[in-house]
XYZ file of C-alpha atoms in Angstrom:
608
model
C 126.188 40.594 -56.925
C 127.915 43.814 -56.629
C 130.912 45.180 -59.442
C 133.694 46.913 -57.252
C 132.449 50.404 -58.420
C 129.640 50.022 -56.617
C 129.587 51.709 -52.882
C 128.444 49.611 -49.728
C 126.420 51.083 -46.510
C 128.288 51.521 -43.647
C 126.000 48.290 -42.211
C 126.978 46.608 -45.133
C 130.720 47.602 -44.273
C 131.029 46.593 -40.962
C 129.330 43.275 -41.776
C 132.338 42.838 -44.554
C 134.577 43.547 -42.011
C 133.573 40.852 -39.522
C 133.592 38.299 -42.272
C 137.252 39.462 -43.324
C 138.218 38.673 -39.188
C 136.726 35.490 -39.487
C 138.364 34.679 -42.447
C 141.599 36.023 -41.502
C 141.933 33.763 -38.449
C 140.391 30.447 -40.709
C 143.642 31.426 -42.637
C 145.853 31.849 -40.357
C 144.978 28.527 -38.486
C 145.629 26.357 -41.549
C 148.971 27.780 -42.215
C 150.144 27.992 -38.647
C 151.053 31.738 -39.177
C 150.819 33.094 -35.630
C 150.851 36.862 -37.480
C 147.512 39.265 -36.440
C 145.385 41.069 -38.702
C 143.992 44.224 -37.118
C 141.028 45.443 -39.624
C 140.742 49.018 -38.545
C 140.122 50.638 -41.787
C 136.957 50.501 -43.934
C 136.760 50.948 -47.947
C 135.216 50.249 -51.204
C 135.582 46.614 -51.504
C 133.136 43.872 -53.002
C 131.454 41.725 -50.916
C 132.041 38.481 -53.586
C 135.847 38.422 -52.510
C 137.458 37.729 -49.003
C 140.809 37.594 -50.358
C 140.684 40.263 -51.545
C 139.533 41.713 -48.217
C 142.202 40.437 -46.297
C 144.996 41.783 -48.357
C 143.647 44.946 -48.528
C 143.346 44.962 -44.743
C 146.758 44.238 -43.972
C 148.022 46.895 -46.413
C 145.664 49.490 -45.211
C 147.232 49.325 -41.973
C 150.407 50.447 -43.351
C 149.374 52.907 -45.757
C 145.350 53.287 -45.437
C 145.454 52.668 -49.413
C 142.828 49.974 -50.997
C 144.935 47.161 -53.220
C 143.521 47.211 -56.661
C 142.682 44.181 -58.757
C 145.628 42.415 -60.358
C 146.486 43.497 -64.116
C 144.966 40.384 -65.585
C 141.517 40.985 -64.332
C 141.909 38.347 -62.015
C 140.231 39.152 -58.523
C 142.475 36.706 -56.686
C 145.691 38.791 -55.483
C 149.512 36.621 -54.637
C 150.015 36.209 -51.334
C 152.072 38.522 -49.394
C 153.952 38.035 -46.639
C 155.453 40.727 -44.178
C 158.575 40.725 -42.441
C 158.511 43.272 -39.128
C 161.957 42.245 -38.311
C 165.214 40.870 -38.755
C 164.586 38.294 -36.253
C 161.990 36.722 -38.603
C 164.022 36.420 -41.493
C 164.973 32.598 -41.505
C 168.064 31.028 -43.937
C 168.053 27.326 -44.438
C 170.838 25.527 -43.115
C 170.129 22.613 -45.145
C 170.239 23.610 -48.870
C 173.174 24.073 -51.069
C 174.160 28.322 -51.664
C 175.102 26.839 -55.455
C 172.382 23.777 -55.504
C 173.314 23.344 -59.301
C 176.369 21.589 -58.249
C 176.003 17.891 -57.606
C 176.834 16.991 -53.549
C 179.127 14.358 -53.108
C 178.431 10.854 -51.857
C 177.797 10.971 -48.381
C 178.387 7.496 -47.208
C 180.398 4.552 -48.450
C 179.331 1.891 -50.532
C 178.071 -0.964 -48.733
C 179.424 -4.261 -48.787
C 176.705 -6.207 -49.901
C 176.117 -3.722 -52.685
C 179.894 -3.603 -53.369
C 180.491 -7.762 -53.350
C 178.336 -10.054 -55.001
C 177.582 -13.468 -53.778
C 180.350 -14.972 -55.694
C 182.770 -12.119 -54.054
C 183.218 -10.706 -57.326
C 182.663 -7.152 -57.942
C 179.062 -5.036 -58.886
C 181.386 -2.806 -61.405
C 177.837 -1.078 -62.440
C 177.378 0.043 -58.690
C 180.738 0.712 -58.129
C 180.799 2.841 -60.837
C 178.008 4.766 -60.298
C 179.111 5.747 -57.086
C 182.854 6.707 -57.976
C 181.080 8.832 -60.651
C 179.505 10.591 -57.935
C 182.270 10.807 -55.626
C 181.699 7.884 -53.441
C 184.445 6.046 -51.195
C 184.850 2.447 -49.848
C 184.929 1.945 -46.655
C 188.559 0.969 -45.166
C 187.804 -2.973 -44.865
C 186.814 -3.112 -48.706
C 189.669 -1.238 -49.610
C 192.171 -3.538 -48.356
C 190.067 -6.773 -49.183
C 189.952 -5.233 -53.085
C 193.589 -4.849 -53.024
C 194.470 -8.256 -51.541
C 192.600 -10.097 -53.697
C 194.129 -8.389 -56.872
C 197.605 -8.737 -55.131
C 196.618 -12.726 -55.185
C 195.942 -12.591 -58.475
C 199.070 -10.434 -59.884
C 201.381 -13.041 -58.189
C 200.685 -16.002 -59.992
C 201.136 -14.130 -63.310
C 204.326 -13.994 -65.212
C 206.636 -11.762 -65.623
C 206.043 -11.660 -69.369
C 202.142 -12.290 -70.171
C 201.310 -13.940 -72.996
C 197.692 -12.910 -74.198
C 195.836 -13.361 -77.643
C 193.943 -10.906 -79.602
C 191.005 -9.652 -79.966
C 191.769 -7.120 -77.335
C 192.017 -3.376 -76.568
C 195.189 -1.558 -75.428
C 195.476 1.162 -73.660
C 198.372 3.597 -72.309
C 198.692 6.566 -69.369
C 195.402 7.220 -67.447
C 197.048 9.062 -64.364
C 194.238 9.228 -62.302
C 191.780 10.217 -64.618
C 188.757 8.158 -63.977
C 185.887 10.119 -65.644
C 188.235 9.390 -68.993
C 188.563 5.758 -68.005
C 185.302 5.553 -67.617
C 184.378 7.099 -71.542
C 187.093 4.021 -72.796
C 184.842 1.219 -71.563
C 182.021 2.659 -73.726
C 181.367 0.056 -76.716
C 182.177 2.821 -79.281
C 185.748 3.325 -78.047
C 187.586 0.244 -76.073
C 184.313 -1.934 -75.394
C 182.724 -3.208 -72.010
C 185.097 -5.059 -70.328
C 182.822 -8.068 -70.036
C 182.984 -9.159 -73.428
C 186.602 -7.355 -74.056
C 189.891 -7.884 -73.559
C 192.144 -5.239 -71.970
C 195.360 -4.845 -71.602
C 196.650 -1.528 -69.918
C 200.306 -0.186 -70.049
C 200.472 1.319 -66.623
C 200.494 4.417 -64.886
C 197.634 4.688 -63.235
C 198.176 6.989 -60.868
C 199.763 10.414 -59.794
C 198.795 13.991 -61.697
C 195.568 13.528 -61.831
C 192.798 13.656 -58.443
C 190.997 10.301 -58.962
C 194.164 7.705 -58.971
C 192.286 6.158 -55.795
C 189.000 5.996 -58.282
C 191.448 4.317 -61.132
C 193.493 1.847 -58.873
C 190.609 0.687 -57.491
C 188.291 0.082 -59.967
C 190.805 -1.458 -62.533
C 191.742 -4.127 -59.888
C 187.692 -4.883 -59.319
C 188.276 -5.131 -63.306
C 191.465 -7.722 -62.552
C 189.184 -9.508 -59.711
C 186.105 -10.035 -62.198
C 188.031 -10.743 -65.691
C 191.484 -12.316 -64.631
C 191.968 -14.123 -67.437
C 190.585 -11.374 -70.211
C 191.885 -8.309 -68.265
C 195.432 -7.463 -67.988
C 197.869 -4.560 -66.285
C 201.404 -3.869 -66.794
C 203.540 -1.853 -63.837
C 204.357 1.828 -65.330
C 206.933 3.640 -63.836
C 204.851 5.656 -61.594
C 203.496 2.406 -59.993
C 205.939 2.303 -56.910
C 206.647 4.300 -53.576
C 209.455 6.290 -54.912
C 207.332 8.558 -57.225
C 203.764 8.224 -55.641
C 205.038 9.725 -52.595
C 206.961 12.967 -54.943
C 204.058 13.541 -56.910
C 200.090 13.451 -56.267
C 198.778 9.795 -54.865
C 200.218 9.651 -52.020
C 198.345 12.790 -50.662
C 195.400 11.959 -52.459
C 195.737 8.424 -50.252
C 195.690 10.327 -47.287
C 192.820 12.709 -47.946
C 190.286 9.878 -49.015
C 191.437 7.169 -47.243
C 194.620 6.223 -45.001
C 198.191 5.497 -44.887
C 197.474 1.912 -44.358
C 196.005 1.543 -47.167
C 198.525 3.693 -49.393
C 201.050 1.024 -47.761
C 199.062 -1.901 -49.138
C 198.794 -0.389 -52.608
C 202.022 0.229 -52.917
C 202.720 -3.131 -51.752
C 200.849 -4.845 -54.473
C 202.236 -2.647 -57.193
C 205.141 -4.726 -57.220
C 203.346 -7.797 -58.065
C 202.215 -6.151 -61.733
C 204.246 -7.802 -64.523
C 206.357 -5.764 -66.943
C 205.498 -6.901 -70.305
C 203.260 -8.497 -72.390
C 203.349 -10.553 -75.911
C 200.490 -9.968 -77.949
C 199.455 -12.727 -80.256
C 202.962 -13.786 -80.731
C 204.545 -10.463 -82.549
C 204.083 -7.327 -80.822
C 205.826 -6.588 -77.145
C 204.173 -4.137 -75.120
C 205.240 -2.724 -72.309
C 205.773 0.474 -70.388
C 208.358 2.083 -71.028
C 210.866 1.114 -73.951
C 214.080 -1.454 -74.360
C 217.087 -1.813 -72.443
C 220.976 -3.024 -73.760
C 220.272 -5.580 -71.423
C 217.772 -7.143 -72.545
C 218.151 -9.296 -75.722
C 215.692 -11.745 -75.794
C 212.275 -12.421 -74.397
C 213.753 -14.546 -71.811
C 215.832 -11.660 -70.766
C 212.416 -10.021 -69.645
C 210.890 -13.237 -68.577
C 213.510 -13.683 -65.826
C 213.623 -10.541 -64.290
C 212.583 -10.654 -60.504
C 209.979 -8.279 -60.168
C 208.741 -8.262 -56.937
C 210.894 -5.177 -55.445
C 210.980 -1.607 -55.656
C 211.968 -0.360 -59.370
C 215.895 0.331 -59.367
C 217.257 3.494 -60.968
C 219.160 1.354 -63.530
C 219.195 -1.959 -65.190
C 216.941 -4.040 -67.183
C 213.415 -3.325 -64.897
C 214.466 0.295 -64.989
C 214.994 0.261 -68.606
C 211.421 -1.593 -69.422
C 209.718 1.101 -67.205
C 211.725 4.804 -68.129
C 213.432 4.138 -71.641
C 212.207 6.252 -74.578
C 212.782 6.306 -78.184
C 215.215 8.853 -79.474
C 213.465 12.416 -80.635
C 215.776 11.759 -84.210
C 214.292 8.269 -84.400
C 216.409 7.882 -87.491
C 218.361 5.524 -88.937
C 221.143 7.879 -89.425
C 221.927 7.109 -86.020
C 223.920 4.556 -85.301
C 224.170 4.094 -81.760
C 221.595 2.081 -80.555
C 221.530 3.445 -76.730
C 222.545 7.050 -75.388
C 221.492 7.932 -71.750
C 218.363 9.436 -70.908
C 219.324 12.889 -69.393
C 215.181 14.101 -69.956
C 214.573 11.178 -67.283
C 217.327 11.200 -64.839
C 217.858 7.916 -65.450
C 217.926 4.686 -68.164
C 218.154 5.267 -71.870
C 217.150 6.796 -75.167
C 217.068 3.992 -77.727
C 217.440 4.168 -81.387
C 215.281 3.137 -84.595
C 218.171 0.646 -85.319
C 217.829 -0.609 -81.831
C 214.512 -1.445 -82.058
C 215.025 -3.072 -85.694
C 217.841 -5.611 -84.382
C 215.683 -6.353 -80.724
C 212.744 -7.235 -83.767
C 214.330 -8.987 -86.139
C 216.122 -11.358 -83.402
C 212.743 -12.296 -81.364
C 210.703 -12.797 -84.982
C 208.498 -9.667 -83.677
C 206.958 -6.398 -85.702
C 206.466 -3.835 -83.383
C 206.958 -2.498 -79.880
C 203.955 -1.022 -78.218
C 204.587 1.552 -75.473
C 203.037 4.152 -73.636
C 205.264 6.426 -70.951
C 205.003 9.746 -73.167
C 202.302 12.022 -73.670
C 201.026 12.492 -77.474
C 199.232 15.428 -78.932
C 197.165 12.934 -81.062
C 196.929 10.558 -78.639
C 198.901 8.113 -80.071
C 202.075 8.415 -82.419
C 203.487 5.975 -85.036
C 206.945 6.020 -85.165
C 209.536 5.110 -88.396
C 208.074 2.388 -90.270
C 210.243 -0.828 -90.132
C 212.015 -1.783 -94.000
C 211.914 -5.315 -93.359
C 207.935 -5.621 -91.942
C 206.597 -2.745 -93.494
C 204.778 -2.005 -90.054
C 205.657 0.664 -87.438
C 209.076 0.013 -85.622
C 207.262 1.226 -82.388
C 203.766 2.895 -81.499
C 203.212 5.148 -78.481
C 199.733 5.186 -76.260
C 198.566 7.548 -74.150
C 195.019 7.557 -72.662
C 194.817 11.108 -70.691
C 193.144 13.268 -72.578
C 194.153 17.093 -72.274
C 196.283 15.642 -69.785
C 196.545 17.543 -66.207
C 193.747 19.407 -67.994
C 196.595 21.871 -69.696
C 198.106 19.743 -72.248
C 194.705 20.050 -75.062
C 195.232 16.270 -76.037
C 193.230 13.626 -77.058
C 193.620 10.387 -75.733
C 193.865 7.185 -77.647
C 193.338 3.437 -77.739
C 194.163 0.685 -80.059
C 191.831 -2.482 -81.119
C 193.865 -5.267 -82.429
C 191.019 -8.120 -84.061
C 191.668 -9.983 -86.710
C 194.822 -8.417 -87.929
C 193.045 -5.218 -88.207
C 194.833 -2.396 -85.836
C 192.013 0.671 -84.938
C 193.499 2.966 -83.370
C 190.408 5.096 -81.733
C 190.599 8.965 -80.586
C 188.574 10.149 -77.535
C 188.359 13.693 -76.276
C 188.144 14.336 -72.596
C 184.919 13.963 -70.041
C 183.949 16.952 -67.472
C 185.356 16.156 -63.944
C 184.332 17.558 -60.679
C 186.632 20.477 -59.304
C 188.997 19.940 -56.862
C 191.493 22.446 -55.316
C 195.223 21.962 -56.075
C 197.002 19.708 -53.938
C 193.460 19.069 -52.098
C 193.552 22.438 -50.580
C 191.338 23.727 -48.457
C 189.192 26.918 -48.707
C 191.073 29.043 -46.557
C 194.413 28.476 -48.162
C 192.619 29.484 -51.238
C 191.450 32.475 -49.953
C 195.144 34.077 -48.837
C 195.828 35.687 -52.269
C 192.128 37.825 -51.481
C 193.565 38.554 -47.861
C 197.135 39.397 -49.443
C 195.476 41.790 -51.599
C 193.271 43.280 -49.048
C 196.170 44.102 -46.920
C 198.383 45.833 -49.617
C 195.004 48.058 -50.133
C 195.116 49.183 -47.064
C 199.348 49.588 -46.969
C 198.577 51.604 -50.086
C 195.983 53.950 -48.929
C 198.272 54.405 -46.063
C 201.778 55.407 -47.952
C 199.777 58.012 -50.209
C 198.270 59.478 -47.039
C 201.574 59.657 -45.841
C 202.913 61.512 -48.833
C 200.697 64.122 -49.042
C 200.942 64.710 -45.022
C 204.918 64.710 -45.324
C 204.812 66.590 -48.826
C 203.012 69.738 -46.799
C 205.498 69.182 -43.936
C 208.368 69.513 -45.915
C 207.062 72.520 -47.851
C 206.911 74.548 -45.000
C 210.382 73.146 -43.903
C 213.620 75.265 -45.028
C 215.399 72.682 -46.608
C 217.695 72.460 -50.308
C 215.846 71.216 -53.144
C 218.087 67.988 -53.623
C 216.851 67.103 -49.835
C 213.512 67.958 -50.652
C 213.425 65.483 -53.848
C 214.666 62.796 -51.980
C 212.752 62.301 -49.567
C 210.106 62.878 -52.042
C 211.543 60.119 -54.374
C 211.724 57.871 -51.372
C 207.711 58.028 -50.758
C 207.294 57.755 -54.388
C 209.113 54.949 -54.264
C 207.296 53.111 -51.716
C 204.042 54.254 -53.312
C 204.953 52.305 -56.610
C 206.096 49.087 -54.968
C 203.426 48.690 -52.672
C 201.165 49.533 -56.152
C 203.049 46.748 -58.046
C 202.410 44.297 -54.944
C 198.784 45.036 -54.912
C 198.730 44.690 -58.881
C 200.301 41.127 -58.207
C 198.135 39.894 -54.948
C 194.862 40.640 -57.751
C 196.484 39.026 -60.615
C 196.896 36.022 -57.800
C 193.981 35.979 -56.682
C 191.828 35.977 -60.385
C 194.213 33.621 -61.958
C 194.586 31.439 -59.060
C 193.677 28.227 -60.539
C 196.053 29.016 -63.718
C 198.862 29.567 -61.150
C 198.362 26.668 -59.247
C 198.758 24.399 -62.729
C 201.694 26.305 -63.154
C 203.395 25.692 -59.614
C 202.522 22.130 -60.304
C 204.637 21.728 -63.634
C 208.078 23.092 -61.334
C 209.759 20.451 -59.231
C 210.363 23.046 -56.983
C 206.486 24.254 -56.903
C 207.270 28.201 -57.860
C 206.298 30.056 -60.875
C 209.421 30.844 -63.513
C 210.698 34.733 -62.338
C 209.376 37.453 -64.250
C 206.109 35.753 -65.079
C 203.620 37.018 -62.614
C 204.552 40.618 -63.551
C 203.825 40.231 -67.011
C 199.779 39.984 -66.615
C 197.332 37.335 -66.688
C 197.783 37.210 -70.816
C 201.080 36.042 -70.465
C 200.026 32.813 -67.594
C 197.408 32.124 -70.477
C 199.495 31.599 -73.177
C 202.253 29.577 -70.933
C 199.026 26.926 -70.508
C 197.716 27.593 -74.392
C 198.844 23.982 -76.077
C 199.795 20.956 -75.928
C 204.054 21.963 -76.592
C 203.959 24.899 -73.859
C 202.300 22.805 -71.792
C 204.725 20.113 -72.432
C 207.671 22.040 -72.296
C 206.888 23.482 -68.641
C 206.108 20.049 -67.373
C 209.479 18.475 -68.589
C 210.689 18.691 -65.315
C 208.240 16.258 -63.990
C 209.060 13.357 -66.686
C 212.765 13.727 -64.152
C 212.898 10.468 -62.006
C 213.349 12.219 -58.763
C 215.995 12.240 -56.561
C 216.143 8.868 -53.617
C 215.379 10.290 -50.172
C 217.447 8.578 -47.433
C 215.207 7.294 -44.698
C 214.953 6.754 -41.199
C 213.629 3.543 -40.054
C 211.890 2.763 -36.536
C 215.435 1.906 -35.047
C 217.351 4.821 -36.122
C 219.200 3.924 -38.805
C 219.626 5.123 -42.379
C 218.168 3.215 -45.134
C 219.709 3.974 -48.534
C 218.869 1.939 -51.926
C 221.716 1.698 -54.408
C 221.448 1.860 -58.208
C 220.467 -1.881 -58.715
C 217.263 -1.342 -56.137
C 219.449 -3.032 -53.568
C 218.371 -1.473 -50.019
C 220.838 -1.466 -46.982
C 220.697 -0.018 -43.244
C 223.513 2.431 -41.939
C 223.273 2.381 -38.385
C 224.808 5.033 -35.987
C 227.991 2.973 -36.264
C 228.872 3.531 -39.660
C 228.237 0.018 -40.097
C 226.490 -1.004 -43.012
C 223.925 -4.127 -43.303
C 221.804 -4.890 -46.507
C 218.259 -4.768 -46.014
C 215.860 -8.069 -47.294
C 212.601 -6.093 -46.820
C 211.696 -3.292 -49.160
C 209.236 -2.714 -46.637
C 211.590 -0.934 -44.111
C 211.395 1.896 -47.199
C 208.256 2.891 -46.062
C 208.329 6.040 -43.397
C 207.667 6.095 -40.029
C 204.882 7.952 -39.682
C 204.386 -16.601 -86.126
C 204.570 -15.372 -89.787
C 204.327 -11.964 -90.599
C 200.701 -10.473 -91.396
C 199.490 -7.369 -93.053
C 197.785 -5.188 -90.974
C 195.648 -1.887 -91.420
C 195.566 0.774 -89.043
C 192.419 3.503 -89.122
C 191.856 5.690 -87.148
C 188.391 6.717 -85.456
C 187.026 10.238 -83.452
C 184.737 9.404 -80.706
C 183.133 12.304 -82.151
C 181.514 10.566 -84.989
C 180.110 8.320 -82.423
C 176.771 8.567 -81.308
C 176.879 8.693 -77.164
């Protein structure tokens, strides 16, 4: 055995050198790699390593230089691998650029997975794949939906359901929350819970399709332990202002937005919880006196903008929930539409039906949840908000609540929001995302332009004879446009980085634009409009507005218009008027009293 400081005869050389052929073309036969070795140059080499051979071949016909030994001592060298051109250079078309972020479901769930043999629902499955971003295909969709529909019908109006069971308020479309509720620590599996949700279930959020449908699989597997109340954003009216509609469209289909819809109007509108607490949506109505009162209301229809329903699904509690006040209803002018009630409201509604407390959802709570003014005569809080969204539209920095009722023992539990995949507002695509960097682009260039323009006209006009107060016009003029094509550029950036901030901010406006003024004063001030939970609040008052009814145009021509007691009638080009019996013409053409405790729990003590 030679060291490598030993020198080799030129016989002992040119042997190396045939061996280093041999073993070049060994190599390149059992990696397929169609490259040529030409060994033209001879060196100092030892004769105990071909690798090493080879590599120093290949470099010394670029560079006629021998490759030394690697650092560690090591004699065996990493491969290299030349590129002679551009042509050789291959990019996968397979894997991800950013293969850290999770690729959606491809295809839907089948439905032998989905269905069981008893046509009930494999929840674990169907979970699993709306976590990852999985649809249904079209078939399931509507068969889910029927079957729930079936269900929802032959339930009262007013439920009538015993504790122990979880209650929950808003999830707008929030499904990787829902999901975190079912977990034993917060609301419990809902295989060996009871549930009853307060509606609003969809719109805001970008998984109301995820929410709808696995909440009815819920109603299809547990229909007598799992219960849903209509909210008011459960109808067409406000689906098709705000998010689910679209959302419908982009996952699935307008057939099955249609059939959705549909059933909506087969969810009751209240419940009575072991005898003494009503829960519903939205609050109480001068209507409505007595359980009966909500008992018989038909509702099977599109919600009216006034009335009892109405009231049930929009009412609120008054912000001076005092009783000071002595009216017990003022109109809602936050809403659009039904009333503000008062704490002495509430009191009289209790006392008459033998009940302690109201339990509501309909407004979004900092904490969650919020107890309102404690009732004299029970001791127990006149009414108690829900709401189940945390940091709701991912702006508001909430926590979401529920409430376990068992054995006269209220907990009312605190979660903190899960991680969600990213969509683009409104579902947009890529390249409407994109315009703000074009925008910006484009004043660039406009800019670049103008100041080459004033410094070609500001020689011109020195060598012009003109008067000074000509000369500093003109001047002022190019100055002019210099600074306002500056200020546009300044704004197309600020769009573009702050985009997503923007986008939330268009959202909370009715009439999707940002408030004037704001864009100019920098991205600080679009941070601090989204900083907490009242700015946030306060910009998206306009949304809690019950929007304005659209007149519609059905397949024969003629106007359809609903009046203020949901009534719908058809205007043809007559004048004449005719009422309507199907709603769907609206869619388009295209005991004694008990002492109870109340804690409260952070999921973050929890172990997950």
């Amino acid at each position: 055995m030679m060291n490598n400081n030993e020198q080799v005869s030129p016989s002992t050389k040119d042997n190396s050198v045939v061996d280093d052929k041999k073993n070049v073309q060994e190599k390149e036969k059992e990696n397929n790699n169609e490259t040529k070795n030409n060994n033209n140059n001879s060196g100092t080499e030892s004769n105990n390593n071909n690798n090493n051979n080879n590599n120093n071949n290949n470099n010394n016909n670029n560079n006629n230089t021998a490759t030394p030994p690697a650092a560690d001592g090591s004699t065996t060298p990493k491969k290299l691998t030349l590129k002679t051109s551009m042509n050789e250079i291959k990019l996968s078309t397979v894997d991800r650029v950013v293969p850290s972020v999770k690729y959606p479901r491809a295809e839907p769930l089948a439905h032998d997975v989905l269905f069981n043999a008893d046509k009930t629902i494999n929840l674990p499955k169907l979970q699993e794949h709306f976590f990852n971003e999985g649809r249904l295909t079209h078939d399931d969709v509507i068969e889910i939906v029927k079957m729930t529909a079936e269900i929802l019908e032959k339930e009262p109006t007013l439920l009538c359901i015993d504790a122990p069971i979880t209650v929950c308020g808003d999830t707008h479309g929030q499904f990787y929350d829902l999901i975190k509720i079912f977990e034993n620590d917060i609301g419990g599996n809902p295989a060996n819970t009871n549930y009853l949700f307060l509606g609003d279930y969809v719109d805001r959020g970008y998984f109301s399709m995820e929410v709808i449908l696995y909440l009815y699989c819920c109603k299809i597997n547990y229909p007598n332990t799992f219960f849903l109340l209509r909210g008011n954003h459960e109808c067409r009216h406000l689906t098709e202002y705000f998010t689910f509609k679209e959302e419908c469209l982009h996952k699935y289909s307008e057939e099955i937005y249609d059939f959705i819809t549909e059933s909506f109007n087969a969810l009751p509108l209240a419940a009575l919880m072991n005898g003494k607490f009503l829960c519903i949506h939205g609050g109480l109505s001068p209507d409505i006196k007595t359980l009966d009162d909500i008992a018989n209301i038909d509702r099977f229809k599109e919600p009216p903008s006034s009335g009892p329903m109405c009231d049930l699904l929009w009412a609120d509690p008054m912000e001076e929930f005092s009783p000071d006040i002595r009216e017990h209803f003022v109109p809602n002018d936050i809403r659009g539409c039904s009333y503000l009630f008062s704490y002495r409201a509430v009191c009289s509604f209790l006392q008459k039906n033998k009940l302690l407390s109201v339990i509501r959802a309909h407004e979004a709570q900092n904490a969650g949840y919020k107890m309102h003014l404690q009732n004299d005569a029970t001791g127990f809080p006149s009414v108690i908000t829900l709401f189940s969204a945390p940091n709701y539209l991912d702006a508001y920095n909430n926590k979401g609540a529920v409430l376990r009722y068992e054995n006269n023992i209220m907990n009312i539990r605190q979660f903190t929001y899960s991680p969600h995949p990213y969509w683009l507002p409104n579902f947009m695509d890529v390249f409407t995302w994109s315009m703000p960097f074009v925008s910006e682009k484009v004043a660039e260039m406009l800019l670049v332009l103008l100041n080459l323009c004033n410094d070609e006209e500001a020689e011109k006009e020195e060598k012009k004879e003109s008067s000074p107060t000509e000369e500093e016009k003109r001047r002022q003029m190019l100055r002019a446009k210099v600074k306002s094509v500056s200020k546009m550029m300044r704004m197309f950036t600020l769009l573009r980085q702050e985009r997503e901030t923007i986008m939330m901010i268009k959202s909370f406006s009715p009439s999707r634009k940002i408030p004037q003024g704001l864009l100019t004063e920098g991205k600080d001030a679009l941070k601090k409009a989204l900083g907490d939970f009242a700015k946030a609040r306060k910009m998206d008052m306009a949304n809690e507005k019950r929007p304005p009814m659209l007149d519609r145009v059905n397949s024969r021509g003629e106007l359809l218009r609903m009046n203020s007691r949901g009534e719908l009638f058809r205007i043809n080009s007559r004048g004449e008027l005719f009422r309507s019996n199907s709603h769907n013409e609206l869619r388009p053409s295209n005991s004694p009293q008990e002492t109870i405790k109340i804690t409260e729990c952070d999921d973050k003590a929890f172990k997950h």
